Short mmCIF file of C-alpha atoms and ligand atoms in Angstrom, two decimals:
data_model
loop_
_atom_site.label_atom_id
_atom_site.label_comp_id
_atom_site.label_asym_id
_atom_site.label_seq_id
_atom_site.Cartn_x
_atom_site.Cartn_y
_atom_site.Cartn_z
CA MET A 383 0.11 0.04 0.09
CA SER A 384 1.41 3.27 -1.16
CA ALA A 385 0.62 6.63 0.67
CA THR A 386 -1.37 7.47 -2.35
CA GLN A 387 -3.00 4.09 -3.85
CA TRP A 388 -5.19 2.72 -0.94
CA PRO A 389 -7.02 -0.43 -1.44
CA LEU A 390 -10.44 -0.46 -3.08
CA TYR A 391 -13.54 -1.44 -1.16
CA GLU A 392 -16.87 -2.21 -2.14
CA VAL A 393 -19.86 -0.58 -0.55
CA PHE A 394 -23.24 -2.25 0.09
CA ILE A 395 -26.00 -0.50 2.03
CA ARG A 396 -28.85 -1.64 3.85
CA SER A 397 -31.37 1.17 3.17
CA LYS A 398 -34.08 0.17 6.10
CA GLY A 399 -34.53 -2.64 8.44
CA GLY A 400 -35.85 -5.56 6.55
CA LEU A 401 -34.05 -5.05 3.17
CA ASP A 402 -31.14 -6.61 1.87
CA HIS A 403 -27.68 -4.75 1.94
CA LYS A 404 -27.29 -3.52 -1.82
CA HIS A 405 -24.18 -2.52 -3.55
CA VAL A 406 -24.04 1.32 -4.27
CA GLY A 407 -20.01 1.63 -5.38
CA SER A 408 -16.72 1.78 -4.09
CA VAL A 409 -14.23 3.78 -1.97
CA HIS A 410 -10.51 3.93 -1.46
CA ALA A 411 -9.28 3.61 2.21
CA THR A 412 -6.31 2.47 4.27
CA ASP A 413 -8.49 0.09 6.18
CA ALA A 414 -11.76 -1.22 6.81
CA ASN A 415 -12.65 1.54 9.47
CA MET A 416 -12.02 4.45 7.27
CA ALA A 417 -13.68 2.45 4.40
CA ILE A 418 -16.68 2.61 6.31
CA GLU A 419 -16.11 5.97 7.41
CA HIS A 420 -15.91 7.35 3.74
CA ALA A 421 -18.94 5.23 2.70
CA ARG A 422 -20.80 7.09 4.92
CA ASP A 423 -19.86 10.55 3.78
CA VAL A 424 -20.28 9.59 0.11
CA TYR A 425 -23.05 7.38 -0.09
CA THR A 426 -25.70 8.38 2.87
CA ARG A 427 -25.49 12.05 2.99
CA ARG A 428 -29.27 12.09 2.85
CA MET A 429 -30.04 8.94 5.25
CA GLU A 430 -29.85 6.49 2.47
CA GLY A 431 -28.84 3.70 4.84
CA VAL A 432 -29.02 2.00 8.39
CA SER A 433 -26.17 -0.13 7.98
CA ILE A 434 -23.04 -0.39 5.73
CA TRP A 435 -20.90 -3.50 4.57
CA VAL A 436 -17.46 -2.83 3.09
CA VAL A 437 -15.65 -5.62 1.48
CA PRO A 438 -12.00 -5.16 -0.28
CA SER A 439 -12.73 -5.32 -3.83
CA ALA A 440 -9.78 -7.88 -4.55
CA SER A 441 -11.74 -10.53 -2.13
CA ILE A 442 -14.92 -10.75 -4.34
CA VAL A 443 -14.99 -13.75 -6.86
CA ALA A 444 -17.24 -13.12 -9.79
CA SER A 445 -18.32 -15.25 -12.41
CA ASP A 446 -17.07 -14.80 -16.14
CA PRO A 447 -19.61 -13.16 -18.29
CA GLN A 448 -18.21 -15.16 -21.42
CA GLU A 449 -19.04 -18.28 -19.61
CA ALA A 450 -22.58 -16.96 -18.76
CA GLY A 451 -23.95 -19.14 -21.71
CA SER A 452 -23.04 -22.34 -20.19
CA LEU A 453 -22.99 -21.42 -16.73
CA PHE A 454 -26.91 -20.71 -16.59
CA GLU A 455 -27.95 -23.18 -19.33
CA PRO A 456 -28.78 -25.95 -16.99
CA ALA A 457 -31.82 -23.71 -15.90
CA ARG A 458 -32.77 -22.55 -19.31
CA ASP A 459 -34.95 -25.33 -20.27
CA LYS A 460 -36.62 -26.50 -16.80
CA VAL A 461 -39.73 -24.31 -17.34
CA TYR A 462 -41.39 -26.93 -15.14
CA ARG A 463 -39.77 -25.32 -12.32
CA HIS A 464 -42.32 -22.42 -12.43
CA PRO A 465 -45.79 -22.39 -11.44
CA THR A 466 -47.26 -21.05 -14.84
CA PHE A 467 -46.16 -24.54 -16.36
CA TYR A 468 -49.21 -26.56 -15.00
CA GLU A 469 -52.58 -26.23 -16.43
CA ILE A 470 -55.15 -26.18 -13.64
CA PRO A 471 -59.09 -25.53 -14.53
CA GLU A 472 -60.42 -22.36 -13.66
CA GLU A 473 -62.98 -23.83 -11.28
CA VAL A 474 -60.47 -24.96 -8.73
CA LYS A 475 -59.80 -22.27 -6.49
CA ASN A 476 -56.69 -21.50 -3.83
CA LEU A 477 -54.24 -23.17 -5.99
CA MET B 1191 -21.24 19.21 -20.86
CA TYR B 1192 -18.90 18.31 -17.90
CA THR B 1193 -17.10 16.61 -20.53
CA GLN B 1194 -17.69 18.79 -23.67
CA SER B 1195 -16.12 16.17 -26.16
CA LEU B 1196 -13.07 17.83 -26.78
CA ASP B 1197 -10.36 16.20 -25.55
CA ASN B 1198 -8.46 13.17 -26.57
CA HIS B 1199 -5.72 12.78 -24.36
CA GLY B 1200 -3.64 9.57 -24.05
CA GLN B 1201 -3.58 7.36 -26.97
CA ALA B 1202 -6.02 7.78 -29.98
CA PRO B 1203 -8.70 5.15 -29.51
CA VAL B 1204 -8.12 2.13 -31.48
CA ASP B 1205 -9.72 1.89 -34.92
CA THR B 1206 -12.82 -0.61 -34.11
CA ALA B 1207 -12.20 -2.18 -37.42
CA ALA B 1208 -9.13 -3.67 -36.43
CA GLU B 1209 -10.59 -5.31 -33.55
CA ASP B 1210 -12.48 -8.62 -33.90
CA ALA B 1211 -15.27 -7.60 -36.18
CA GLN B 1212 -17.55 -10.22 -35.03
CA ARG B 1213 -17.33 -9.43 -31.42
CA CYS B 1214 -17.70 -5.35 -32.35
CA ALA B 1215 -20.83 -6.48 -33.90
CA GLN B 1216 -22.34 -8.50 -31.23
CA PHE B 1217 -21.36 -5.62 -28.77
CA GLN B 1218 -23.22 -3.54 -31.01
CA GLY B 1219 -26.12 -5.61 -31.15
CA ARG B 1220 -26.37 -5.65 -27.38
CA VAL B 1221 -26.02 -1.89 -27.44
CA ASP B 1222 -28.77 -1.65 -29.74
CA LEU B 1223 -31.15 -4.14 -27.81
CA ASP B 1224 -30.58 -1.52 -24.71
CA GLU B 1225 -28.81 -4.08 -22.93
CA ARG B 1226 -26.19 -2.55 -20.33
CA ILE B 1227 -22.77 -3.22 -20.58
CA GLU B 1228 -20.74 -4.12 -17.07
CA PRO B 1229 -17.12 -3.94 -16.41
CA LYS B 1230 -16.15 -7.29 -17.13
CA ASP B 1231 -18.20 -7.70 -20.44
CA TRP B 1232 -16.13 -7.64 -23.63
CA MET B 1233 -16.19 -4.24 -25.25
CA PRO B 1234 -14.60 -2.62 -27.95
CA ASP B 1235 -11.20 -0.50 -26.68
CA ALA B 1236 -12.54 2.66 -28.33
CA TYR B 1237 -15.78 2.40 -26.36
CA ARG B 1238 -13.48 1.78 -23.13
CA GLN B 1239 -11.24 4.58 -23.92
CA THR B 1240 -14.04 7.20 -24.80
CA LEU B 1241 -15.88 6.52 -21.55
CA ILE B 1242 -12.62 6.79 -19.49
CA ARG B 1243 -12.14 10.14 -20.99
CA GLN B 1244 -15.69 11.16 -20.65
CA ILE B 1245 -16.12 9.82 -17.03
CA SER B 1246 -12.83 11.13 -15.89
CA GLN B 1247 -13.27 14.47 -17.12
CA HIS B 1248 -17.12 14.68 -15.60
CA ALA B 1249 -15.42 13.61 -12.26
CA HIS B 1250 -12.55 16.46 -12.69
CA SER B 1251 -15.35 18.79 -13.53
CA GLU B 1252 -17.19 17.93 -10.07
CA ILE B 1253 -14.22 18.07 -8.16
CA VAL B 1254 -12.75 21.79 -9.52
CA GLY B 1255 -16.53 23.01 -9.52
CA MET B 1256 -16.13 23.09 -5.82
CA LEU B 1257 -13.72 25.95 -5.83
CA PRO B 1258 -15.79 28.66 -7.55
CA GLU B 1259 -18.39 28.27 -4.81
CA GLY B 1260 -16.19 27.04 -2.02
CA ASN B 1261 -14.99 30.74 -2.39
CA TRP B 1262 -18.26 31.97 -0.88
CA ILE B 1263 -18.74 29.40 1.97
CA THR B 1264 -17.07 31.59 4.64
CA ARG B 1265 -18.97 34.87 3.53
CA ALA B 1266 -22.63 33.31 2.83
CA PRO B 1267 -25.13 35.95 3.94
CA SER B 1268 -26.55 34.09 6.64
CA LEU B 1269 -26.40 31.09 8.47
CA ARG B 1270 -28.85 28.85 6.35
CA ARG B 1271 -27.18 29.87 3.20
CA LYS B 1272 -24.08 28.84 4.65
CA ALA B 1273 -25.40 25.34 5.68
CA VAL B 1274 -26.83 25.06 2.26
CA LEU B 1275 -23.82 26.06 0.52
CA ILE B 1276 -21.84 23.48 2.41
CA ALA B 1277 -23.88 20.76 1.68
CA LYS B 1278 -23.96 21.62 -2.15
CA VAL B 1279 -20.08 21.76 -2.27
CA GLN B 1280 -19.99 18.39 -0.49
CA ASP B 1281 -22.58 16.85 -2.73
CA GLU B 1282 -20.32 17.84 -5.63
CA GLY B 1283 -17.15 16.47 -3.88
CA GLY B 1284 -19.42 13.07 -3.57
CA HIS B 1285 -20.30 13.18 -7.05
CA GLY B 1286 -16.66 13.52 -8.04
CA ALA B 1287 -16.28 10.44 -5.91
CA TYR B 1288 -19.04 8.27 -7.67
CA LEU B 1289 -17.68 9.24 -10.89
CA TYR B 1290 -14.17 8.32 -10.40
CA SER B 1291 -15.05 5.03 -9.14
CA ALA B 1292 -17.22 4.56 -12.22
CA ALA B 1293 -14.31 5.17 -14.34
CA GLU B 1294 -12.06 2.85 -12.31
CA THR B 1295 -14.23 0.16 -13.31
CA LEU B 1296 -12.89 0.44 -16.76
CA GLY B 1297 -9.39 -0.57 -15.57
CA VAL B 1298 -7.77 2.83 -14.87
CA SER B 1299 -6.53 3.81 -11.48
CA ARG B 1300 -7.55 6.63 -9.17
CA ASP B 1301 -3.95 8.04 -9.26
CA GLU B 1302 -3.57 8.18 -13.08
CA LEU B 1303 -6.55 10.21 -13.02
CA LEU B 1304 -5.70 12.33 -10.41
CA GLU B 1305 -2.18 12.62 -11.86
CA GLN B 1306 -3.86 13.93 -15.28
CA LEU B 1307 -5.93 16.64 -13.43
CA LEU B 1308 -2.76 18.19 -11.26
CA SER B 1309 -0.69 17.87 -14.43
CA GLY B 1310 -3.17 19.78 -16.40
CA ALA B 1311 -3.29 17.02 -19.02
CA ALA B 1312 -6.77 16.41 -18.32
CA LYS B 1313 -9.84 18.61 -19.12
CA TYR B 1314 -12.63 19.72 -17.07
CA SER B 1315 -15.88 21.79 -18.01
CA SER B 1316 -14.98 25.23 -19.21
CA ILE B 1317 -17.63 26.96 -16.95
CA PHE B 1318 -15.42 26.28 -13.59
CA ASN B 1319 -12.81 28.73 -15.10
CA TYR B 1320 -15.11 31.83 -14.40
CA PRO B 1321 -14.49 33.88 -11.26
CA THR B 1322 -17.33 34.52 -8.63
CA PRO B 1323 -16.80 38.15 -7.59
CA THR B 1324 -20.25 38.45 -6.08
CA TRP B 1325 -22.71 36.50 -3.69
CA ALA B 1326 -25.28 36.39 -6.76
CA ASP B 1327 -22.72 34.23 -8.69
CA VAL B 1328 -23.57 31.62 -6.21
CA GLY B 1329 -27.53 31.77 -7.12
CA ALA B 1330 -26.46 31.85 -10.89
CA ILE B 1331 -24.14 28.82 -10.65
CA GLY B 1332 -26.86 26.76 -8.58
CA TRP B 1333 -29.73 28.13 -11.10
CA LEU B 1334 -27.78 28.04 -14.41
CA VAL B 1335 -24.86 25.85 -14.05
CA ASP B 1336 -26.64 23.05 -12.06
CA GLY B 1337 -29.56 23.62 -14.30
CA ALA B 1338 -27.70 23.12 -17.38
CA ALA B 1339 -25.97 19.76 -15.48
CA ILE B 1340 -29.34 18.42 -15.00
CA VAL B 1341 -30.25 18.51 -18.85
CA ASN B 1342 -27.30 16.93 -19.50
CA GLN B 1343 -27.29 14.14 -16.89
CA ILE B 1344 -30.94 12.97 -17.04
CA PRO B 1345 -30.32 11.37 -20.21
CA LEU B 1346 -26.86 9.85 -19.35
CA CYS B 1347 -28.92 8.15 -16.56
CA ARG B 1348 -29.77 5.51 -19.62
CA CYS B 1349 -26.23 5.35 -20.88
CA SER B 1350 -25.04 2.03 -22.09
CA TYR B 1351 -22.36 1.75 -19.81
CA GLY B 1352 -24.02 0.27 -16.34
CA PRO B 1353 -21.52 1.78 -13.80
CA TYR B 1354 -21.87 5.44 -15.23
CA ALA B 1355 -25.73 5.13 -15.68
CA ARG B 1356 -25.76 4.17 -11.97
CA ALA B 1357 -23.58 6.87 -10.95
CA MET B 1358 -25.65 9.49 -12.67
CA VAL B 1359 -28.88 8.23 -11.28
CA ARG B 1360 -27.41 8.89 -7.82
CA VAL B 1361 -25.99 12.12 -9.02
CA CYS B 1362 -29.32 13.43 -10.63
CA LYS B 1363 -31.29 12.86 -7.34
CA GLU B 1364 -29.10 15.33 -5.54
CA GLU B 1365 -29.12 18.10 -8.44
CA SER B 1366 -32.60 19.14 -8.08
CA PHE B 1367 -31.93 20.54 -4.64
CA HIS B 1368 -28.77 22.38 -6.18
CA GLN B 1369 -30.74 24.11 -8.60
CA ARG B 1370 -33.53 25.41 -6.62
CA GLN B 1371 -31.36 26.59 -3.79
CA GLY B 1372 -29.36 28.72 -6.61
CA PHE B 1373 -32.78 30.03 -8.03
CA GLU B 1374 -33.83 31.08 -4.55
CA ILE B 1375 -30.88 33.02 -4.04
CA MET B 1376 -31.92 34.88 -7.55
CA LEU B 1377 -35.32 35.15 -6.51
CA ALA B 1378 -34.37 37.00 -3.09
CA LEU B 1379 -31.99 39.20 -4.96
CA ALA B 1380 -34.35 39.97 -7.62
CA ARG B 1381 -36.92 40.81 -5.14
CA GLY B 1382 -34.50 42.75 -3.02
CA THR B 1383 -33.34 46.40 -3.16
CA ALA B 1384 -32.54 47.83 -6.58
CA ALA B 1385 -28.69 47.00 -5.79
CA GLN B 1386 -29.40 43.50 -5.28
CA LYS B 1387 -31.40 43.36 -8.07
CA GLN B 1388 -28.39 44.69 -10.25
CA MET B 1389 -26.37 42.34 -8.68
CA ALA B 1390 -28.41 39.54 -9.84
CA GLN B 1391 -28.61 41.04 -13.46
CA ASP B 1392 -24.61 41.31 -13.66
CA SER B 1393 -24.32 37.82 -12.73
CA LEU B 1394 -26.82 36.57 -15.24
CA ASN B 1395 -25.07 38.29 -17.89
CA ARG B 1396 -21.79 37.06 -16.93
CA TRP B 1397 -22.98 33.26 -16.54
CA TRP B 1398 -25.65 33.08 -19.48
CA TRP B 1399 -23.06 32.60 -22.32
CA PRO B 1400 -20.93 30.37 -20.50
CA SER B 1401 -23.68 28.20 -19.47
CA LEU B 1402 -24.94 27.60 -22.92
CA MET B 1403 -21.23 26.65 -23.99
CA MET B 1404 -21.45 23.89 -21.37
CA PHE B 1405 -23.14 21.82 -24.04
CA GLY B 1406 -20.20 21.68 -26.22
CA PRO B 1407 -19.57 22.80 -29.75
CA ASN B 1408 -22.59 22.86 -32.32
CA ASP B 1409 -23.46 19.55 -33.65
CA ALA B 1410 -21.65 20.19 -37.06
CA ASP B 1411 -18.38 20.66 -35.09
CA SER B 1412 -18.86 18.12 -32.68
CA LYS B 1413 -16.14 15.23 -33.41
CA HIS B 1414 -17.18 12.51 -31.02
CA SER B 1415 -20.70 12.59 -31.21
CA ALA B 1416 -21.88 10.40 -33.90
CA GLN B 1417 -20.09 7.14 -32.51
CA SER B 1418 -21.16 8.06 -28.78
CA MET B 1419 -24.67 8.13 -29.97
CA ARG B 1420 -24.09 5.13 -31.78
CA TRP B 1421 -22.98 3.58 -28.63
CA LYS B 1422 -25.76 5.07 -26.60
CA ILE B 1423 -23.07 6.65 -24.37
CA LYS B 1424 -24.94 10.09 -25.70
CA ARG B 1425 -28.63 10.15 -26.31
CA PHE B 1426 -29.29 13.56 -27.55
CA SER B 1427 -26.74 15.93 -29.46
CA ASN B 1428 -25.30 18.90 -28.09
CA ASP B 1429 -27.78 21.41 -29.76
CA GLU B 1430 -30.81 19.48 -28.73
CA LEU B 1431 -29.66 19.37 -25.13
CA ARG B 1432 -28.90 23.31 -25.42
CA GLN B 1433 -32.03 23.89 -26.70
CA ARG B 1434 -33.94 22.23 -23.83
CA PHE B 1435 -31.99 24.22 -21.51
CA ILE B 1436 -32.80 27.44 -23.11
CA ASP B 1437 -36.82 26.64 -23.54
CA ALA B 1438 -36.81 25.78 -19.73
CA THR B 1439 -34.43 28.76 -18.59
CA VAL B 1440 -35.75 31.73 -20.48
CA PRO B 1441 -39.12 31.72 -18.66
CA GLN B 1442 -37.51 31.23 -15.06
CA ALA B 1443 -35.48 34.56 -16.16
CA GLN B 1444 -38.58 36.24 -16.86
CA PHE B 1445 -40.32 35.41 -13.68
CA LEU B 1446 -37.43 36.87 -12.00
CA GLY B 1447 -37.90 39.67 -13.93
CA LEU B 1448 -34.04 39.77 -15.44
CA SER B 1449 -33.03 40.04 -18.75
CA VAL B 1450 -31.23 37.44 -20.74
CA PRO B 1451 -28.18 39.04 -22.26
CA ASP B 1452 -28.89 38.21 -25.75
CA PRO B 1453 -30.40 40.62 -28.17
CA LYS B 1454 -31.09 38.35 -30.71
CA LEU B 1455 -33.23 36.17 -28.62
CA ARG B 1456 -36.81 35.24 -29.57
CA TRP B 1457 -39.74 33.31 -29.07
CA ASP B 1458 -40.44 31.41 -32.49
CA GLU B 1459 -44.13 30.71 -32.60
CA GLN B 1460 -43.61 28.48 -35.55
CA THR B 1461 -41.39 25.80 -33.90
CA GLY B 1462 -42.51 26.55 -30.39
CA HIS B 1463 -38.96 27.29 -29.02
CA PHE B 1464 -36.89 30.08 -28.05
CA GLU B 1465 -34.43 30.97 -30.64
CA ALA B 1466 -30.75 32.21 -29.39
CA GLY B 1467 -28.35 34.11 -31.20
CA PRO B 1468 -24.80 32.72 -31.93
CA ILE B 1469 -22.42 31.82 -29.44
CA ASP B 1470 -19.00 33.28 -29.29
CA TRP B 1471 -17.04 29.96 -29.82
CA ASN B 1472 -13.46 32.00 -30.03
CA GLU B 1473 -13.98 32.54 -26.15
CA PHE B 1474 -15.08 28.78 -25.44
CA PHE B 1475 -12.18 27.45 -27.28
CA ASP B 1476 -9.80 30.11 -25.45
CA VAL B 1477 -11.05 28.81 -21.86
CA ILE B 1478 -10.51 25.38 -23.05
CA LYS B 1479 -7.02 26.06 -24.08
CA GLY B 1480 -6.48 27.27 -20.91
CA ASN B 1481 -6.69 30.90 -20.99
CA GLY B 1482 -10.25 31.47 -19.29
CA PRO B 1483 -9.93 33.89 -16.31
CA CYS B 1484 -9.28 31.28 -13.70
CA ASN B 1485 -7.46 28.17 -15.21
CA ARG B 1486 -4.49 28.76 -13.51
CA GLU B 1487 -5.79 29.58 -10.20
CA ARG B 1488 -8.05 26.44 -10.38
CA LEU B 1489 -5.36 24.11 -10.97
CA GLU B 1490 -2.99 25.72 -8.64
CA ALA B 1491 -5.79 25.32 -5.59
CA ARG B 1492 -6.18 21.99 -6.62
CA ARG B 1493 -2.21 21.25 -6.64
CA ASP B 1494 -1.95 23.25 -3.26
CA ALA B 1495 -4.72 21.14 -1.65
CA HIS B 1496 -3.11 17.90 -2.59
CA ALA B 1497 0.32 19.01 -1.38
CA LYS B 1498 -0.88 20.03 1.62
CA GLY B 1499 -2.99 16.87 2.50
CA ALA B 1500 0.17 14.73 1.72
CA TRP B 1501 0.90 14.44 5.50
CA VAL B 1502 -2.51 13.37 6.26
CA ARG B 1503 -2.55 10.57 3.75
CA GLU B 1504 0.82 9.67 4.89
CA ALA B 1505 -0.26 9.41 8.32
CA ALA B 1506 -3.18 7.61 7.52
CA THR B 1507 -1.15 4.81 5.68
CA ALA B 1508 1.41 4.81 8.44
CA TYR B 1509 -1.69 3.81 11.13
CA ALA B 1510 -3.06 1.25 8.80
CA LEU B 1511 -0.01 -0.63 8.29
CA LYS B 1512 0.68 -0.48 12.11
CA HIS B 1513 -2.92 -1.52 12.93
CA ARG B 1514 -3.18 -4.11 10.22
CA ALA B 1515 -3.48 -7.11 12.38
CA ASP B 1516 -6.63 -5.53 13.92
CA GLY B 1517 -10.01 -6.98 12.72
CA LEU B 1518 -13.15 -5.04 12.17
CA THR B 1519 -16.53 -5.96 14.13
CA ARG B 1520 -17.98 -8.43 11.90
CA ALA B 1521 -20.62 -7.50 9.44
CA ALA B 1522 -23.98 -8.03 10.82
FE1 LIG C 2674 -22.40 17.63 -9.37
FE1 LIG C 2675 -24.83 20.17 -8.41
#
């Protein structure tokens, strides 16, 4: 870590209790505590959050978009996993 | 706008034709379908370079844009105005931060971008090279400069590059307050004493034309426009956006009882638009080249702030290295 190039942290914010944390952007910081303070200043100036997660960007492992086809292919033809696949007579209720 | 599609520093974008033609065609197909391009997706190098240039110029503009208004924070006429101005200037710093982080997703480092700004290699919006000698200028900037920025930034919320579009959504949510507080300042002055009204008029006189120039050269002279439109980085031409701004703003000036400093300005019944006189592009290109009233001062202020902050960055780095072993409270 040089004096200028601080590690990058991805920022996730829970906008209110009951909701998931959502990715909002990133900040540079010397450590995780500073990343939270920066995230507070940069992403929650208008009460946008009640909780912040920061994760070193280098720790995120992502799927490769080039391989999205084969990665998600197994789910593609299994339409029977959706309720609309099944035909139920109209007169049957609550199903 | 904040980027003004003028500058091509760094290497010239690679000719797309030289790249894998099939991949480029696929990429264009995705753009045509209004799909969003994300950082790890394949993209033509020219698309990447164009975005790095545009997003970083936009970021630099936000950061340098803090200076003309920051000039009035200690002299704001009331505590209310002061609190508002601090919040506004802080927002602009935040906009710079969102945008730098969007630019970094394209593989450029924050350090490189900062270095380009401080060395004078990078461009930023010409508008921030004008001085703010009176309090009315804080009003005029909010009303006109942020007003022009809104017109430009709203379509950017649908830009084909995901991280840029998302940063713009965040920015647009915050801009509306900037413009309204500016208009409120102008309204207070316009309804004040004769001297205050004159101050507002004088400020409008100085900011009107530079605000129109923020949209960049006329369409015929805009060299990056066609490709940016094809890539859906840009959705409307410079002249279209400028016209939208003029149509929205002239009636606001009329409401204030101030006159727009354009003797040729007229309402066109046929088109339903205000028709403005010609813009003095010599002034614009001169400011872009570095000869505006404050170019030197702005860069010096940035360099000075960066140099004076060096000890803070060094201390923070040293502190972090020392406490590296310490963990952080687990996320919950
Ligand atoms: Fe801004
Ligand atoms: Fe703004």
